[in-house]
PDB file of C-alpha atoms in Angstrom:
ATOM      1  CA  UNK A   1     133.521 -31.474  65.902  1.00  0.00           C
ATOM      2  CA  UNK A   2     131.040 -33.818  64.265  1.00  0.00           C
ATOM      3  CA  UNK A   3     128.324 -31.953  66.173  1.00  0.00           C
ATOM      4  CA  UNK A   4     129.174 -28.373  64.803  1.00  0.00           C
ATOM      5  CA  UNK A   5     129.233 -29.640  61.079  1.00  0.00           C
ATOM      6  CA  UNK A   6     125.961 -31.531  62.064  1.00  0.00           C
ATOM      7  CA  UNK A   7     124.474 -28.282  63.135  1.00  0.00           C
ATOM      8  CA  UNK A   8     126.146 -26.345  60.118  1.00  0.00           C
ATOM      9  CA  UNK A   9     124.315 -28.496  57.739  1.00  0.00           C
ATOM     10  CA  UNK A  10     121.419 -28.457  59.261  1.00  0.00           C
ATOM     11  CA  UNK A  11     121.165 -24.902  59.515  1.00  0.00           C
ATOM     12  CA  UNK A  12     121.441 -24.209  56.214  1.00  0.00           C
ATOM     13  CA  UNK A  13     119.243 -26.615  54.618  1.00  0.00           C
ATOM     14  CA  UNK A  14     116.373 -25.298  56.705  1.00  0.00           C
ATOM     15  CA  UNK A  15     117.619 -21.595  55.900  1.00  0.00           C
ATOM     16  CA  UNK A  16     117.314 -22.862  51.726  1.00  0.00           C
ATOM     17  CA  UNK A  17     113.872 -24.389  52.783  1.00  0.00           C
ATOM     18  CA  UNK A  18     112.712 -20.896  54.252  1.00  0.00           C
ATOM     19  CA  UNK A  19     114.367 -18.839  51.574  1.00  0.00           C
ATOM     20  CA  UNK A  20     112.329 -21.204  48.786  1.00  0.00           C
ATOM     21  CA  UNK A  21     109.006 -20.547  50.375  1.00  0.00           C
ATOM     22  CA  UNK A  22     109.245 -16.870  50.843  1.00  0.00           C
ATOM     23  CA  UNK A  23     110.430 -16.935  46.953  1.00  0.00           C
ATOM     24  CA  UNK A  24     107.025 -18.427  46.170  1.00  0.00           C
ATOM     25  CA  UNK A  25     104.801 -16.487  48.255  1.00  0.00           C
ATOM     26  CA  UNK A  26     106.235 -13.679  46.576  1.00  0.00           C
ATOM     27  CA  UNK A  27     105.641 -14.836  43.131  1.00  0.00           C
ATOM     28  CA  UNK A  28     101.891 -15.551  44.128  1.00  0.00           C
ATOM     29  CA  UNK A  29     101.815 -12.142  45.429  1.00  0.00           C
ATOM     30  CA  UNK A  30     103.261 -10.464  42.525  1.00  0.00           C
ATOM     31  CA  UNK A  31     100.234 -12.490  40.665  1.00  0.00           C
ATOM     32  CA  UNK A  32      97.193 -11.505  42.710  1.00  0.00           C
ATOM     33  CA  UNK A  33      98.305  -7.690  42.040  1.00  0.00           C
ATOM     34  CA  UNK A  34      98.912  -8.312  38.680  1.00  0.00           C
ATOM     35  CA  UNK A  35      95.209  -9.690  38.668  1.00  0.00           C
ATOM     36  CA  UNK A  36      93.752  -7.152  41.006  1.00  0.00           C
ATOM     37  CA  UNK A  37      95.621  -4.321  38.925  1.00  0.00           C
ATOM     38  CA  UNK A  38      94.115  -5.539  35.504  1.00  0.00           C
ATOM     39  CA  UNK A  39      90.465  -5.574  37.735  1.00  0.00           C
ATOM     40  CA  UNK A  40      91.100  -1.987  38.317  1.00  0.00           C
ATOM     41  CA  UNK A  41      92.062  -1.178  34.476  1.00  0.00           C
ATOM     42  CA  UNK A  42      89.215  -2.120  33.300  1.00  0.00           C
ATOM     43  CA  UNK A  43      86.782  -0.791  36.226  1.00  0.00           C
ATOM     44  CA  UNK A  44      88.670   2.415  35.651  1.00  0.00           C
ATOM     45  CA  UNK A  45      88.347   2.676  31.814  1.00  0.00           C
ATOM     46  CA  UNK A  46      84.807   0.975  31.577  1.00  0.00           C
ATOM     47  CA  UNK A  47      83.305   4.154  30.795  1.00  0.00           C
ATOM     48  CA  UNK A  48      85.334   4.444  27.523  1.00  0.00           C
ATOM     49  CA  UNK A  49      84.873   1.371  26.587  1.00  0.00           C
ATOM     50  CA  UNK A  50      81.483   1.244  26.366  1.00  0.00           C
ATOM     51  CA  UNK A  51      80.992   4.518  24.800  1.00  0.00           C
ATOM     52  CA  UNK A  52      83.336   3.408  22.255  1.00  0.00           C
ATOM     53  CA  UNK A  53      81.378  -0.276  21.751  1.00  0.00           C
ATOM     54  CA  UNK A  54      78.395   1.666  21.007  1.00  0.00           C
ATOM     55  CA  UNK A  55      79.613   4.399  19.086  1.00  0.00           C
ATOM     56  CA  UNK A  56      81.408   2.015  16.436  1.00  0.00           C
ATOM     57  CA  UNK A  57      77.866  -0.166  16.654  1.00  0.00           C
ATOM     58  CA  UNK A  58      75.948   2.778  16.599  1.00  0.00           C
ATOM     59  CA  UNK A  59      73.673   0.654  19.336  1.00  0.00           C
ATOM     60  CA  UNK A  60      72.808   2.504  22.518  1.00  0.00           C
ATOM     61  CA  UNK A  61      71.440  -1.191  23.687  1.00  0.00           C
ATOM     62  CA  UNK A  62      74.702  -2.596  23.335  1.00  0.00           C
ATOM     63  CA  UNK A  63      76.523  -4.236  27.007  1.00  0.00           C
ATOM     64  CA  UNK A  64      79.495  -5.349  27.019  1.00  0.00           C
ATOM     65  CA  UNK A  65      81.550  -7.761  29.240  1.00  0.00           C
ATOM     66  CA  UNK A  66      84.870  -7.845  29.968  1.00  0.00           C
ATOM     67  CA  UNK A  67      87.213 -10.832  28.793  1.00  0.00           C
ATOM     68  CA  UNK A  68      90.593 -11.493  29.132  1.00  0.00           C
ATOM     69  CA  UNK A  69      93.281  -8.880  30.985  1.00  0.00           C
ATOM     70  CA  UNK A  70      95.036  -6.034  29.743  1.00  0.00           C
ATOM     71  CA  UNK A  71      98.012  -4.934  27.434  1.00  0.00           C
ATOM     72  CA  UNK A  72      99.969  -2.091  28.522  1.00  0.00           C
ATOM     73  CA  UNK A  73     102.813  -0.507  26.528  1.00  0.00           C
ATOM     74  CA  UNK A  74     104.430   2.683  25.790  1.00  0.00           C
ATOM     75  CA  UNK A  75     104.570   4.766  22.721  1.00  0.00           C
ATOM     76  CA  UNK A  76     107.620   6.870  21.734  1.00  0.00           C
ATOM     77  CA  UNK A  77     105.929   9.628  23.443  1.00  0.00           C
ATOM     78  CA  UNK A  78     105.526   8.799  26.737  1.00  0.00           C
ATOM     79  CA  UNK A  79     101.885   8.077  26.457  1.00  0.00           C
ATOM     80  CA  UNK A  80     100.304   4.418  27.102  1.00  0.00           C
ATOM     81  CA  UNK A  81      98.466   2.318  24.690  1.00  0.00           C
ATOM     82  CA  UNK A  82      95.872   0.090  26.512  1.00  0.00           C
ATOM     83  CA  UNK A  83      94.154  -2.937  25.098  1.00  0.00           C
ATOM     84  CA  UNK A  84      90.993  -4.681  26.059  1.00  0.00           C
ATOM     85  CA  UNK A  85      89.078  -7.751  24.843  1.00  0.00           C
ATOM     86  CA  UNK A  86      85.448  -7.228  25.755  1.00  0.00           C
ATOM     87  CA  UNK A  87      81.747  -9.615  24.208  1.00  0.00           C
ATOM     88  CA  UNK A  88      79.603  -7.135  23.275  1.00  0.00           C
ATOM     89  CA  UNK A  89      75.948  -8.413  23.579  1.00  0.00           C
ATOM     90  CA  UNK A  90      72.202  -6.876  23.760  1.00  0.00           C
ATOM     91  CA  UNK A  91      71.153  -5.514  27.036  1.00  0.00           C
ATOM     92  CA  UNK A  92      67.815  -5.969  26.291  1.00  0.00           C
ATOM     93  CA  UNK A  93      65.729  -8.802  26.918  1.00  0.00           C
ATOM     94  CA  UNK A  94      64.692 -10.787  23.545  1.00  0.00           C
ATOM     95  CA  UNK A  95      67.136  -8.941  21.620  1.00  0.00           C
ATOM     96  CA  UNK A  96      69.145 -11.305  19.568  1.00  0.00           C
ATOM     97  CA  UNK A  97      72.886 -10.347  19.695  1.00  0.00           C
ATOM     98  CA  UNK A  98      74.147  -9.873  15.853  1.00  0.00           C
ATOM     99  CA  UNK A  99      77.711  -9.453  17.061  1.00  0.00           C
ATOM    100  CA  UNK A 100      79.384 -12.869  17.859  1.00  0.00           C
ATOM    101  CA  UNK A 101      82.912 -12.967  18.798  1.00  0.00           C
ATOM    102  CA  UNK A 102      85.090 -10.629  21.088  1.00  0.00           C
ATOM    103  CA  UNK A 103      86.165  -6.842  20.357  1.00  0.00           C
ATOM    104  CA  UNK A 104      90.033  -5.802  20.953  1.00  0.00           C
ATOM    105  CA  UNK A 105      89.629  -1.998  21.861  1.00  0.00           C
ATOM    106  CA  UNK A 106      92.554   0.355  21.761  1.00  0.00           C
ATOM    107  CA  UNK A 107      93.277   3.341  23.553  1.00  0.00           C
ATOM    108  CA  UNK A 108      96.064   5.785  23.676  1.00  0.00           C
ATOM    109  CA  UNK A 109      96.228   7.156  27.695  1.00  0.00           C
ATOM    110  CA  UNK A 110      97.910  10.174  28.847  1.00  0.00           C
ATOM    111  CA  UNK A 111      98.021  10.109  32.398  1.00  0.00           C
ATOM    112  CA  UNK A 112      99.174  13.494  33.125  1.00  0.00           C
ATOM    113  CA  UNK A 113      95.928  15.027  31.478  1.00  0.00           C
ATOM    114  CA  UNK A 114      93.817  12.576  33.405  1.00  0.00           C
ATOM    115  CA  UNK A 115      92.139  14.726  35.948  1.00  0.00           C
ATOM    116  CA  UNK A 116      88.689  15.326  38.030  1.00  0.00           C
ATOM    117  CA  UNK A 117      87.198  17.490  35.079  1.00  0.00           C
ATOM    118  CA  UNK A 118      85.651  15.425  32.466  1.00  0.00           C
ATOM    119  CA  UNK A 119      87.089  17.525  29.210  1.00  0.00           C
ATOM    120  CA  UNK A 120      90.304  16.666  30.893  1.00  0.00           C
ATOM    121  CA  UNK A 121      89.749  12.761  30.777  1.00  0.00           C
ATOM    122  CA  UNK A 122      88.438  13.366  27.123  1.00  0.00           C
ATOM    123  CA  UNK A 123      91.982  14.678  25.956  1.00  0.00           C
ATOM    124  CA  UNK A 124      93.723  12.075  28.243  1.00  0.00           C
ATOM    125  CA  UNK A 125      91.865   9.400  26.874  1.00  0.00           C
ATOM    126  CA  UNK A 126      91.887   8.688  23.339  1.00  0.00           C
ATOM    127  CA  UNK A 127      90.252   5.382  21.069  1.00  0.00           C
ATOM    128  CA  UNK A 128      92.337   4.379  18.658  1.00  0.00           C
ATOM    129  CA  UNK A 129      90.716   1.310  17.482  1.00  0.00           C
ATOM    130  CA  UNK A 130      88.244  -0.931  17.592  1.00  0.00           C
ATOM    131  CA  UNK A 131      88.865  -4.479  16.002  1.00  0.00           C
ATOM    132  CA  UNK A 132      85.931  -6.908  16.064  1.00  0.00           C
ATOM    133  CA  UNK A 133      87.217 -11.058  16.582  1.00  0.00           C
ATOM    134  CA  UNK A 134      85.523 -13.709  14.588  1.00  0.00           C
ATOM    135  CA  UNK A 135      83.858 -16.495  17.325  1.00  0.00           C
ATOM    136  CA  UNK A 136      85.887 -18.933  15.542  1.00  0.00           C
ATOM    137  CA  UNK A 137      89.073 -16.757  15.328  1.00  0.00           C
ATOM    138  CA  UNK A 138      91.589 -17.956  18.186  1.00  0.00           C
ATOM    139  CA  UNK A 139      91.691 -15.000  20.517  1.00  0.00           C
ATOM    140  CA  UNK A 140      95.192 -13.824  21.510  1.00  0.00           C
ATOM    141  CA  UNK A 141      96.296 -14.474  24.654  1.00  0.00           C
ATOM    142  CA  UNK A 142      97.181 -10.998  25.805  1.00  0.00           C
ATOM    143  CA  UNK A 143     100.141 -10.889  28.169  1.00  0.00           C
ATOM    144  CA  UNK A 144      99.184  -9.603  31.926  1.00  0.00           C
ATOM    145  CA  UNK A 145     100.777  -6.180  32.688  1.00  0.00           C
ATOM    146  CA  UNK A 146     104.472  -6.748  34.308  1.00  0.00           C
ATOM    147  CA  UNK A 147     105.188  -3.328  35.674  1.00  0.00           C
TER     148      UNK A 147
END
């Protein structure tokens, strides 16, 4: 009798154990595609957000590189609003850069007018804002995307 409770016990701690450990490699999953996903965003939407960088600048020479990850939410009317923190800085060589800090772009995204045609991704894709960050201004941390 000893023997089967022996067993019993030891059975289920080592079930807990492996139970535990699949519960973590899932939460380090549901990280790396979290990560990976906000990659994508901003690959996807790069486009925009340079042509909106240098359209508020008006500066064609303007770069920009991507900080941070991405805010996703939803407006009352289905559509998404996207953040993204990007440094604008001078492509060109010897340029000095005269905007410090970090930009917060905002765009309003509807993705059933997104589409292979590109006056379809201009109606689908619209800037809302662009807010410029002091260097000294504590940057938001933006929360990752949990959809």
């Amino acid at each position: 009798m000893k023997k089967i409770i022996v067993m019993v016990i030891l059975c289920f701690s080592l079930s807990s154990i492996t139970v535990e450990a699949v519960k973590q490699e899932q939460h380090q999953n549901t990280e790396v595609s979290q990560e990976l996903f906000g990659v994508f965003m901003h690959e996807l939407f790069f486009k925009d957000i340079l042509d909106s960088v240098r359209e508020f600048y008006k500066d064609d020479s303007i770069s920009v590189s991507i900080k941070g990850s991405v805010e996703l939410s939803e407006d009352k009317d289905g559509r998404y609003i996207m953040k993204f923190i990007v440094l604008p800085h001078s492509k060109l060589p010897g340029k000095k850069d005269k905007n410090s800090g970090t930009d917060t772009l905002t765009f309003r995204v509807n993705p059933f007018l997104l589409g292979t045609d590109s006056k379809d991704r201009k109606s689908a894709v619209t800037f809302l804002n662009l807010e410029h960050n002091d260097p000294t201004k504590k940057i938001p941390f933006y929360r990752r995307i949990n959809n």
